[in-house]
PDB file of C-alpha atoms and ligand atoms in Angstrom:
ATOM      1  CA  MET A   1      20.799  14.858  -5.691  1.00 88.00           C
ATOM      2  CA  THR A   2      17.074  14.843  -6.377  1.00 94.00           C
ATOM      3  CA  TYR A   3      14.929  12.263  -4.618  1.00 96.00           C
ATOM      4  CA  SER A   4      11.375  11.186  -5.338  1.00 96.00           C
ATOM      5  CA  TYR A   5       8.730   9.128  -3.574  1.00 94.00           C
ATOM      6  CA  THR A   6       9.435   6.240  -5.946  1.00 93.00           C
ATOM      7  CA  GLN A   7      13.070   6.171  -4.813  1.00 95.00           C
ATOM      8  CA  ILE A   8      12.335   6.492  -1.113  1.00 95.00           C
ATOM      9  CA  GLY A   9       9.497   3.945  -1.323  1.00 93.00           C
ATOM     10  CA  ARG A  10      11.800   1.438  -3.027  1.00 94.00           C
ATOM     11  CA  TYR A  11      14.461   1.940  -0.361  1.00 96.00           C
ATOM     12  CA  LEU A  12      11.958   1.475   2.462  1.00 94.00           C
ATOM     13  CA  ARG A  13      10.638  -1.743   0.891  1.00 91.00           C
ATOM     14  CA  CYS A  14      14.131  -3.169   0.448  1.00 94.00           C
ATOM     15  CA  PRO A  15      17.447  -1.222   0.400  1.00 96.00           C
ATOM     16  CA  ARG A  16      19.062  -3.986  -1.680  1.00 96.00           C
ATOM     17  CA  SER A  17      16.437  -3.505  -4.384  1.00 96.00           C
ATOM     18  CA  TYR A  18      17.236   0.239  -4.340  1.00 96.00           C
ATOM     19  CA  ARG A  19      20.904  -0.531  -4.944  1.00 96.00           C
ATOM     20  CA  TYR A  20      20.124  -2.901  -7.827  1.00 96.00           C
ATOM     21  CA  HIS A  21      17.898  -0.307  -9.483  1.00 96.00           C
ATOM     22  CA  TYR A  22      19.570   3.051  -8.872  1.00 94.00           C
ATOM     23  CA  LEU A  23      23.224   2.174  -8.455  1.00 94.00           C
ATOM     24  CA  ASP A  24      23.664  -0.979 -10.541  1.00 95.00           C
ATOM     25  CA  GLY A  25      21.233   0.025 -13.291  1.00 95.00           C
ATOM     26  CA  TRP A  26      18.929  -3.046 -13.328  1.00 95.00           C
ATOM     27  CA  ARG A  27      15.544  -2.246 -14.844  1.00 93.00           C
ATOM     28  CA  GLU A  28      12.342  -4.265 -14.903  1.00 90.00           C
ATOM     29  CA  LYS A  29      11.210  -5.235 -18.392  1.00 88.00           C
ATOM     30  CA  GLU A  30       7.873  -3.709 -19.258  1.00 84.00           C
ATOM     31  CA  THR A  31       5.885  -6.861 -19.903  1.00 86.00           C
ATOM     32  CA  ARG A  32       2.710  -6.372 -17.859  1.00 89.00           C
ATOM     33  CA  ALA A  33      -0.147  -5.146 -20.020  1.00 93.00           C
ATOM     34  CA  ALA A  34      -2.080  -3.719 -17.065  1.00 91.00           C
ATOM     35  CA  MET A  35       0.780  -1.426 -16.070  1.00 90.00           C
ATOM     36  CA  VAL A  36       1.207   0.064 -19.542  1.00 94.00           C
ATOM     37  CA  PHE A  37      -2.554   0.341 -19.971  1.00 95.00           C
ATOM     38  CA  GLY A  38      -2.764   2.291 -16.697  1.00 95.00           C
ATOM     39  CA  ARG A  39      -0.401   4.902 -18.102  1.00 94.00           C
ATOM     40  CA  CYS A  40      -2.365   5.176 -21.361  1.00 96.00           C
ATOM     41  CA  PHE A  41      -5.579   5.512 -19.366  1.00 97.00           C
ATOM     42  CA  GLU A  42      -4.177   8.383 -17.297  1.00 96.00           C
ATOM     43  CA  ASN A  43      -3.227  10.212 -20.486  1.00 95.00           C
ATOM     44  CA  ALA A  44      -6.798   9.732 -21.730  1.00 97.00           C
ATOM     45  CA  LEU A  45      -8.067  11.171 -18.431  1.00 96.00           C
ATOM     46  CA  ALA A  46      -5.889  14.236 -18.962  1.00 95.00           C
ATOM     47  CA  ALA A  47      -7.465  14.616 -22.423  1.00 96.00           C
ATOM     48  CA  LEU A  48     -10.915  14.499 -20.797  1.00 97.00           C
ATOM     49  CA  PHE A  49      -9.998  17.405 -18.496  1.00 96.00           C
ATOM     50  CA  ARG A  50      -8.672  19.347 -21.486  1.00 94.00           C
ATOM     51  CA  GLN A  51     -12.123  18.795 -23.041  1.00 94.00           C
ATOM     52  CA  GLU A  52     -10.690  16.672 -25.833  1.00 96.00           C
ATOM     53  CA  ASP A  53     -12.051  13.354 -27.121  1.00 96.00           C
ATOM     54  CA  CYS A  54     -10.792  11.058 -24.347  1.00 96.00           C
ATOM     55  CA  ALA A  55     -11.946   7.802 -26.002  1.00 96.00           C
ATOM     56  CA  ALA A  56      -9.975   8.716 -29.137  1.00 96.00           C
ATOM     57  CA  ALA A  57      -6.981   9.556 -26.938  1.00 97.00           C
ATOM     58  CA  LEU A  58      -7.211   6.147 -25.257  1.00 97.00           C
ATOM     59  CA  PHE A  59      -7.406   4.331 -28.627  1.00 95.00           C
ATOM     60  CA  GLN A  60      -4.408   6.295 -29.850  1.00 95.00           C
ATOM     61  CA  GLU A  61      -2.260   5.755 -26.743  1.00 94.00           C
ATOM     62  CA  TRP A  62      -3.139   2.088 -26.245  1.00 96.00           C
ATOM     63  CA  GLY A  63      -3.154   1.481 -30.013  1.00 95.00           C
ATOM     64  CA  ALA A  64       0.623   1.923 -30.023  1.00 94.00           C
ATOM     65  CA  PHE A  65       0.827  -1.339 -28.019  1.00 94.00           C
ATOM     66  CA  ARG A  66      -1.674  -3.404 -30.018  1.00 93.00           C
ATOM     67  CA  ASP A  67       0.964  -5.874 -31.226  1.00 90.00           C
ATOM     68  CA  ALA A  68       3.249  -5.720 -28.185  1.00 90.00           C
ATOM     69  CA  SER A  69       4.011  -9.092 -26.601  1.00 87.00           C
ATOM     70  CA  PHE A  70       2.615  -8.270 -23.180  1.00 89.00           C
ATOM     71  CA  GLU A  71       1.529 -10.656 -20.432  1.00 87.00           C
ATOM     72  CA  TYR A  72      -2.244 -10.484 -20.054  1.00 89.00           C
ATOM     73  CA  LYS A  73      -4.057 -11.863 -17.027  1.00 87.00           C
ATOM     74  CA  LYS A  74      -6.537 -14.648 -17.612  1.00 86.00           C
ATOM     75  CA  GLY A  75      -9.597 -13.292 -19.442  1.00 85.00           C
ATOM     76  CA  GLU A  76      -7.831 -10.055 -20.471  1.00 89.00           C
ATOM     77  CA  SER A  77      -6.875  -8.929 -23.972  1.00 92.00           C
ATOM     78  CA  TRP A  78      -5.987  -5.703 -25.783  1.00 95.00           C
ATOM     79  CA  ASP A  79      -9.643  -5.247 -26.860  1.00 94.00           C
ATOM     80  CA  ARG A  80     -11.102  -6.021 -23.474  1.00 94.00           C
ATOM     81  CA  LEU A  81      -8.878  -3.458 -21.741  1.00 95.00           C
ATOM     82  CA  VAL A  82      -9.753  -0.704 -24.188  1.00 95.00           C
ATOM     83  CA  HIS A  83     -13.495  -1.385 -23.855  1.00 94.00           C
ATOM     84  CA  GLN A  84     -13.273  -1.363 -20.078  1.00 95.00           C
ATOM     85  CA  GLY A  85     -11.279   1.878 -20.319  1.00 96.00           C
ATOM     86  CA  VAL A  86     -13.872   3.630 -22.482  1.00 96.00           C
ATOM     87  CA  HIS A  87     -16.660   2.464 -20.175  1.00 95.00           C
ATOM     88  CA  LEU A  88     -14.766   3.841 -17.156  1.00 97.00           C
ATOM     89  CA  LEU A  89     -14.105   7.184 -18.870  1.00 97.00           C
ATOM     90  CA  GLU A  90     -17.819   7.522 -19.711  1.00 96.00           C
ATOM     91  CA  THR A  91     -18.823   6.664 -16.143  1.00 96.00           C
ATOM     92  CA  PHE A  92     -16.276   9.125 -14.737  1.00 97.00           C
ATOM     93  CA  ALA A  93     -17.564  11.941 -16.976  1.00 96.00           C
ATOM     94  CA  ARG A  94     -21.167  11.121 -16.018  1.00 96.00           C
ATOM     95  CA  ASP A  95     -20.363  11.060 -12.278  1.00 97.00           C
ATOM     96  CA  ASP A  96     -18.911  14.586 -12.635  1.00 97.00           C
ATOM     97  CA  ARG A  97     -17.497  14.496  -9.094  1.00 98.00           C
ATOM     98  CA  VAL A  98     -13.929  15.623  -9.876  1.00 98.00           C
ATOM     99  CA  HIS A  99     -13.078  19.102 -11.114  1.00 97.00           C
ATOM    100  CA  ILE A 100      -9.644  20.374 -12.093  1.00 96.00           C
ATOM    101  CA  GLN A 101      -9.580  24.127 -12.406  1.00 93.00           C
ATOM    102  CA  ASN A 102      -6.449  24.433 -14.508  1.00 94.00           C
ATOM    103  CA  PRO A 103      -5.475  21.168 -16.261  1.00 94.00           C
ATOM    104  CA  GLN A 104      -2.259  22.722 -17.584  1.00 93.00           C
ATOM    105  CA  THR A 105      -0.807  23.205 -14.093  1.00 95.00           C
ATOM    106  CA  ASP A 106      -2.921  20.983 -11.828  1.00 97.00           C
ATOM    107  CA  LEU A 107      -2.424  17.653 -13.628  1.00 97.00           C
ATOM    108  CA  GLN A 108       0.936  15.971 -13.101  1.00 95.00           C
ATOM    109  CA  ALA A 109       1.586  18.935 -10.817  1.00 96.00           C
ATOM    110  CA  LYS A 110       5.278  19.267 -10.061  1.00 96.00           C
ATOM    111  CA  ARG A 111       6.279  20.189  -6.514  1.00 97.00           C
ATOM    112  CA  VAL A 112       9.843  20.500  -5.225  1.00 97.00           C
ATOM    113  CA  ARG A 113      11.038  20.840  -1.636  1.00 96.00           C
ATOM    114  CA  THR A 114      14.616  21.223  -0.463  1.00 95.00           C
ATOM    115  CA  LEU A 115      15.741  18.823   2.267  1.00 93.00           C
ATOM    116  CA  ALA A 116      17.996  19.698   5.201  1.00 89.00           C
ATOM    117  CA  GLY A 117      21.223  18.525   3.557  1.00 85.00           C
ATOM    118  CA  GLY A 118      20.587  20.567   0.400  1.00 91.00           C
ATOM    119  CA  ASN A 119      19.101  17.693  -1.635  1.00 93.00           C
ATOM    120  CA  ASP A 120      15.821  18.274  -3.450  1.00 95.00           C
ATOM    121  CA  PHE A 121      12.704  16.155  -3.219  1.00 97.00           C
ATOM    122  CA  VAL A 122      10.447  16.221  -6.276  1.00 97.00           C
ATOM    123  CA  ALA A 123       6.883  14.954  -6.638  1.00 96.00           C
ATOM    124  CA  TYR A 124       4.613  14.788  -9.666  1.00 96.00           C
ATOM    125  CA  ILE A 125       1.090  14.691  -8.243  1.00 97.00           C
ATOM    126  CA  ASP A 126      -1.567  13.168 -10.507  1.00 97.00           C
ATOM    127  CA  ALA A 127      -4.007  15.990  -9.815  1.00 97.00           C
ATOM    128  CA  ILE A 128      -4.777  18.828  -7.437  1.00 98.00           C
ATOM    129  CA  GLY A 129      -8.452  19.603  -7.723  1.00 97.00           C
ATOM    130  CA  GLU A 130     -11.860  19.202  -6.127  1.00 97.00           C
ATOM    131  CA  LEU A 131     -13.686  16.012  -5.262  1.00 98.00           C
ATOM    132  CA  ASP A 132     -17.349  16.693  -4.476  1.00 97.00           C
ATOM    133  CA  GLY A 133     -16.512  20.395  -4.137  1.00 96.00           C
ATOM    134  CA  LYS A 134     -13.644  19.935  -1.647  1.00 96.00           C
ATOM    135  CA  ARG A 135     -10.045  20.743  -2.579  1.00 96.00           C
ATOM    136  CA  CYS A 136      -7.728  17.775  -2.336  1.00 97.00           C
ATOM    137  CA  ILE A 137      -4.800  15.877  -3.752  1.00 97.00           C
ATOM    138  CA  ILE A 138      -5.941  13.153  -6.128  1.00 97.00           C
ATOM    139  CA  ASP A 139      -4.095  10.033  -7.166  1.00 97.00           C
ATOM    140  CA  TRP A 140      -5.530   7.969 -10.050  1.00 97.00           C
ATOM    141  CA  LYS A 141      -5.324   4.195  -9.809  1.00 95.00           C
ATOM    142  CA  THR A 142      -6.326   1.564 -12.330  1.00 95.00           C
ATOM    143  CA  SER A 143      -6.845  -1.860 -10.844  1.00 93.00           C
ATOM    144  CA  SER A 144      -8.453  -5.195 -11.674  1.00 90.00           C
ATOM    145  CA  SER A 145      -9.931  -5.426  -8.163  1.00 90.00           C
ATOM    146  CA  ARG A 146     -11.532  -3.022  -5.693  1.00 92.00           C
ATOM    147  CA  TYR A 147      -9.398  -1.263  -3.096  1.00 92.00           C
ATOM    148  CA  SER A 148     -10.135  -2.183   0.494  1.00 88.00           C
ATOM    149  CA  GLU A 149     -12.295   0.414   2.286  1.00 87.00           C
ATOM    150  CA  GLU A 150     -12.245  -1.214   5.734  1.00 82.00           C
ATOM    151  CA  PRO A 151     -11.387  -0.434   8.438  1.00 81.00           C
ATOM    152  CA  GLU A 152     -12.371   3.217   8.231  1.00 82.00           C
ATOM    153  CA  GLY A 153      -9.413   5.588   7.797  1.00 83.00           C
ATOM    154  CA  LEU A 154      -7.166   2.964   6.184  1.00 85.00           C
ATOM    155  CA  LEU A 155      -6.343   5.296   3.294  1.00 91.00           C
ATOM    156  CA  SER A 156      -4.844   7.863   5.687  1.00 91.00           C
ATOM    157  CA  LEU A 157      -1.945   5.426   6.213  1.00 90.00           C
ATOM    158  CA  ASP A 158      -0.996   5.312   2.534  1.00 92.00           C
ATOM    159  CA  PRO A 159       2.631   6.507   2.404  1.00 93.00           C
ATOM    160  CA  GLN A 160       2.378   8.035  -1.073  1.00 94.00           C
ATOM    161  CA  LEU A 161      -0.590  10.191  -0.061  1.00 96.00           C
ATOM    162  CA  ILE A 162       1.191  11.195   3.161  1.00 95.00           C
ATOM    163  CA  CYS A 163       4.194  12.197   1.036  1.00 97.00           C
ATOM    164  CA  TYR A 164       2.073  14.326  -1.302  1.00 97.00           C
ATOM    165  CA  SER A 165       0.336  15.933   1.676  1.00 98.00           C
ATOM    166  CA  TRP A 166       3.780  16.685   3.189  1.00 98.00           C
ATOM    167  CA  ILE A 167       5.094  18.360   0.053  1.00 97.00           C
ATOM    168  CA  THR A 168       1.959  20.439  -0.642  1.00 97.00           C
ATOM    169  CA  GLY A 169       0.692  21.056   2.911  1.00 97.00           C
ATOM    170  CA  ILE A 170      -2.786  19.966   1.725  1.00 97.00           C
ATOM    171  CA  SER A 171      -4.538  17.718   4.290  1.00 97.00           C
ATOM    172  CA  ASP A 172      -7.301  16.238   2.146  1.00 97.00           C
ATOM    173  CA  VAL A 173      -6.261  13.418  -0.153  1.00 97.00           C
ATOM    174  CA  ALA A 174      -8.087  10.926  -2.356  1.00 97.00           C
ATOM    175  CA  PHE A 175      -7.644   7.870  -4.486  1.00 96.00           C
ATOM    176  CA  VAL A 176      -9.885   7.641  -7.528  1.00 97.00           C
ATOM    177  CA  VAL A 177      -9.749   3.948  -8.379  1.00 97.00           C
ATOM    178  CA  PHE A 178     -10.826   2.781 -11.826  1.00 97.00           C
ATOM    179  CA  VAL A 179     -11.715  -0.855 -11.305  1.00 96.00           C
ATOM    180  CA  ARG A 180     -11.483  -2.916 -14.490  1.00 92.00           C
ATOM    181  CA  LYS A 181     -13.732  -5.790 -13.536  1.00 85.00           C
ATOM    182  CA  HIS A 182     -16.659  -7.438 -15.327  1.00 82.00           C
ATOM    183  CA  ALA A 183     -18.901  -4.463 -14.498  1.00 86.00           C
ATOM    184  CA  PRO A 184     -16.374  -1.571 -14.366  1.00 88.00           C
ATOM    185  CA  GLU A 185     -16.660   0.595 -11.249  1.00 95.00           C
ATOM    186  CA  ILE A 186     -15.064   3.781  -9.886  1.00 97.00           C
ATOM    187  CA  GLN A 187     -14.215   4.147  -6.204  1.00 97.00           C
ATOM    188  CA  TYR A 188     -13.809   7.663  -4.791  1.00 97.00           C
ATOM    189  CA  LEU A 189     -11.856   7.154  -1.558  1.00 96.00           C
ATOM    190  CA  ARG A 190     -10.992  10.090   0.684  1.00 95.00           C
ATOM    191  CA  ALA A 191      -8.829  10.608   3.750  1.00 94.00           C
ATOM    192  CA  SER A 192      -7.294  13.363   5.803  1.00 96.00           C
ATOM    193  CA  ILE A 193      -3.597  13.510   6.694  1.00 96.00           C
ATOM    194  CA  SER A 194      -2.678  15.106  10.029  1.00 96.00           C
ATOM    195  CA  ASP A 195       0.116  17.579  10.811  1.00 97.00           C
ATOM    196  CA  GLN A 196       1.773  14.913  12.919  1.00 97.00           C
ATOM    197  CA  GLN A 197       1.827  12.465   9.966  1.00 96.00           C
ATOM    198  CA  ARG A 198       3.393  15.117   7.739  1.00 97.00           C
ATOM    199  CA  GLN A 199       6.091  15.872  10.318  1.00 97.00           C
ATOM    200  CA  GLU A 200       6.809  12.171  10.824  1.00 96.00           C
ATOM    201  CA  PHE A 201       7.151  11.709   7.079  1.00 97.00           C
ATOM    202  CA  GLY A 202       9.622  14.602   6.906  1.00 96.00           C
ATOM    203  CA  ARG A 203      11.751  12.946   9.600  1.00 96.00           C
ATOM    204  CA  LEU A 204      11.509   9.543   7.882  1.00 96.00           C
ATOM    205  CA  LEU A 205      12.614  11.137   4.633  1.00 96.00           C
ATOM    206  CA  GLU A 206      15.674  12.801   6.180  1.00 95.00           C
ATOM    207  CA  ALA A 207      16.666   9.564   7.939  1.00 96.00           C
ATOM    208  CA  THR A 208      16.220   7.524   4.756  1.00 96.00           C
ATOM    209  CA  VAL A 209      18.292   9.904   2.637  1.00 96.00           C
ATOM    210  CA  GLY A 210      20.975   9.730   5.352  1.00 95.00           C
ATOM    211  CA  GLN A 211      21.060   5.920   5.086  1.00 96.00           C
ATOM    212  CA  ILE A 212      21.230   6.027   1.281  1.00 96.00           C
ATOM    213  CA  GLU A 213      24.101   8.490   1.387  1.00 95.00           C
ATOM    214  CA  ALA A 214      25.883   6.340   3.974  1.00 96.00           C
ATOM    215  CA  GLY A 215      25.716   3.433   1.498  1.00 96.00           C
ATOM    216  CA  GLN A 216      23.488   1.188   3.645  1.00 96.00           C
ATOM    217  CA  PHE A 217      21.826  -1.303   1.321  1.00 96.00           C
ATOM    218  CA  ALA A 218      21.079  -4.368   3.454  1.00 94.00           C
ATOM    219  CA  SER A 219      18.408  -6.672   2.044  1.00 92.00           C
ATOM    220  CA  HIS A 220      14.970  -6.716   3.668  1.00 88.00           C
ATOM    221  CA  SER A 221      13.888 -10.087   2.412  1.00 86.00           C
ATOM    222  CA  GLY A 222      10.380 -11.308   3.087  1.00 76.00           C
ATOM    223  CA  ILE A 223      10.362 -14.746   4.638  1.00 67.00           C
ATOM    224  CA  ARG A 224       6.763 -15.346   5.624  1.00 70.00           C
ATOM    225  CA  PHE A 225       4.258 -17.009   3.392  1.00 67.00           C
ATOM    226  CA  PRO A 226       2.085 -15.599   1.829  1.00 65.00           C
ATOM    227  CA  GLN A 227       3.237 -12.012   2.427  1.00 69.00           C
ATOM    228  CA  ASN A 228       6.717 -12.479   1.056  1.00 75.00           C
ATOM    229  CA  GLY A 229       7.728  -9.246  -0.671  1.00 78.00           C
ATOM    230  CA  CYS A 230      10.483 -11.064  -2.572  1.00 83.00           C
ATOM    231  CA  ILE A 231       7.931 -12.987  -4.627  1.00 81.00           C
ATOM    232  CA  SER A 232       6.697  -9.826  -6.350  1.00 80.00           C
ATOM    233  CA  CYS A 233      10.165  -8.184  -6.476  1.00 87.00           C
ATOM    234  CA  CYS A 234      11.625  -7.847  -9.977  1.00 89.00           C
ATOM    235  CA  HIS A 235      15.127  -8.345  -8.496  1.00 91.00           C
ATOM    236  CA  LEU A 236      14.428 -11.817  -7.104  1.00 89.00           C
ATOM    237  CA  GLY A 237      16.626 -13.411  -9.781  1.00 91.00           C
ATOM    238  CA  LEU A 238      19.629 -11.330  -8.647  1.00 93.00           C
ATOM    239  CA  CYS A 239      19.193 -12.285  -4.999  1.00 88.00           C
ATOM    240  CA  LEU A 240      18.764 -15.970  -5.883  1.00 87.00           C
ATOM    241  CA  ASN A 241      21.490 -15.874  -8.524  1.00 89.00           C
ATOM    242  CA  ASN A 242      18.942 -17.338 -10.939  1.00 91.00           C
ATOM    243  CA  GLN A 243      19.964 -16.349 -14.478  1.00 93.00           C
ATOM    244  CA  GLN A 244      16.665 -17.484 -15.998  1.00 92.00           C
ATOM    245  CA  LEU A 245      14.689 -15.144 -13.722  1.00 90.00           C
ATOM    246  CA  ILE A 246      17.128 -12.288 -14.424  1.00 92.00           C
ATOM    247  CA  ASN A 247      16.757 -12.749 -18.181  1.00 91.00           C
ATOM    248  CA  SER A 248      12.983 -12.827 -18.092  1.00 88.00           C
ATOM    249  CA  ASN A 249      12.446  -9.850 -15.747  1.00 90.00           C
ATOM    250  CA  LEU A 250      15.341  -7.421 -16.091  1.00 93.00           C
ATOM    251  CA  THR A 251      17.425  -5.409 -18.465  1.00 91.00           C
ATOM    252  CA  ARG A 252      20.515  -3.513 -17.480  1.00 86.00           C
ATOM    253  CA  LYS A 253      21.530  -0.008 -18.352  1.00 80.00           C
ATOM    254  CA  ALA A 254      24.944   1.440 -17.728  1.00 68.00           C
ATOM    255  CA  GLY A 255      24.765   2.702 -14.134  1.00 56.00           C
ATOM    256  CA  ALA A 256      22.225   5.014 -12.557  1.00 52.00           C
ATOM    257  CA  SER A 257      21.105   8.116 -14.393  1.00 51.00           C
ATOM    258  CA  ASP A 258      20.374  11.700 -13.480  1.00 46.00           C
ATOM    259  CA  LEU A 259      16.955  11.118 -15.019  1.00 46.00           C
ATOM    260  CA  ASP A 260      15.956   8.420 -12.511  1.00 49.00           C
ATOM    261  CA  TRP A 261      13.563  10.832 -10.871  1.00 41.00           C
ATOM    262  CA  LEU A 262      11.432  10.498 -14.005  1.00 43.00           C
ATOM    263  CA  ASP A 263      10.400   7.104 -12.623  1.00 48.00           C
ATOM    264  CA  GLU A 264       8.054   9.117 -10.423  1.00 43.00           C
ATOM    265  CA  LEU A 265       5.840   9.499 -13.472  1.00 40.00           C
ATOM    266  CA  VAL A 266       5.338   5.735 -13.593  1.00 43.00           C
ATOM    267  CA  ASP A 267       3.369   5.604 -10.327  1.00 43.00           C
TER     268      ASP A 267
HETATM  269  S1  SF4 B   1      14.270 -10.278  -3.827  1.00 93.15           S
HETATM  270 FE1  SF4 B   1      13.808  -9.706  -1.708  1.00 93.15          FE
HETATM  271  S2  SF4 B   1      15.834  -9.322  -0.735  1.00 93.15           S
HETATM  272 FE2  SF4 B   1      16.127  -9.322  -2.998  1.00 93.15          FE
HETATM  273  S3  SF4 B   1      15.994  -7.170  -3.606  1.00 93.15           S
HETATM  274 FE3  SF4 B   1      13.955  -8.050  -3.839  1.00 93.15          FE
HETATM  275  S4  SF4 B   1      12.875  -7.655  -1.872  1.00 93.15           S
HETATM  276 FE4  SF4 B   1      15.103  -7.344  -1.546  1.00 93.15          FE
END
């Protein structure tokens, strides 16, 4: 069995959601424009590092979805997203703070580590490169609002960055956040992950895989307003037995697939 951060993260958020997705085959419909745009934008970024025309790459990638019936947030449209994207790519190139030595191997960098029970853990890291001259793991984010920078050190608690630090052994990590707001902005957020955090993550991973293999899929429902995780969960319709919600948010494929680890690429 091959595990990924996406799988483990889903299990830790709610084991029942893990079962719906990986065992029962329920999949979220791709209706959110921002999510698909984020993927197109990351492909355009890769083109930039390969010294290709990144604006043309963005138009080509995002152009494939021009007539798709996506949900756009208030004030957003296909055109607005592409213009914000081009502006962000130009700003990023002008800032010139991130360098990737070998785009062929250091973008979407695959790392595999074997766990104690013989299972593999695979990660596809957005980039391994330099931010302001210092080697680090980089995760791209596109967002319509700024990431919180306070209190200091908050980023060092991000579980995905801890996971990538664990699998590579690299302490320095960063989020590069492309903020699609009225005046587009890029945040370069750095943190350092300690040895102790990496070891703790390794233990958490082994324990989590043990629970998955023991078939423990109890629901972790959120019950407190406003931080109720169920509200943003695509499986809410299944838990509430609400057919209308199921129809609007989910499709079903026949059982889980060996290719589920490819979901890692979605993050
Ligand atoms: S709706 Fe809530 S309880 Fe149900 S799978 Fe999602 S997070 Fe878990």
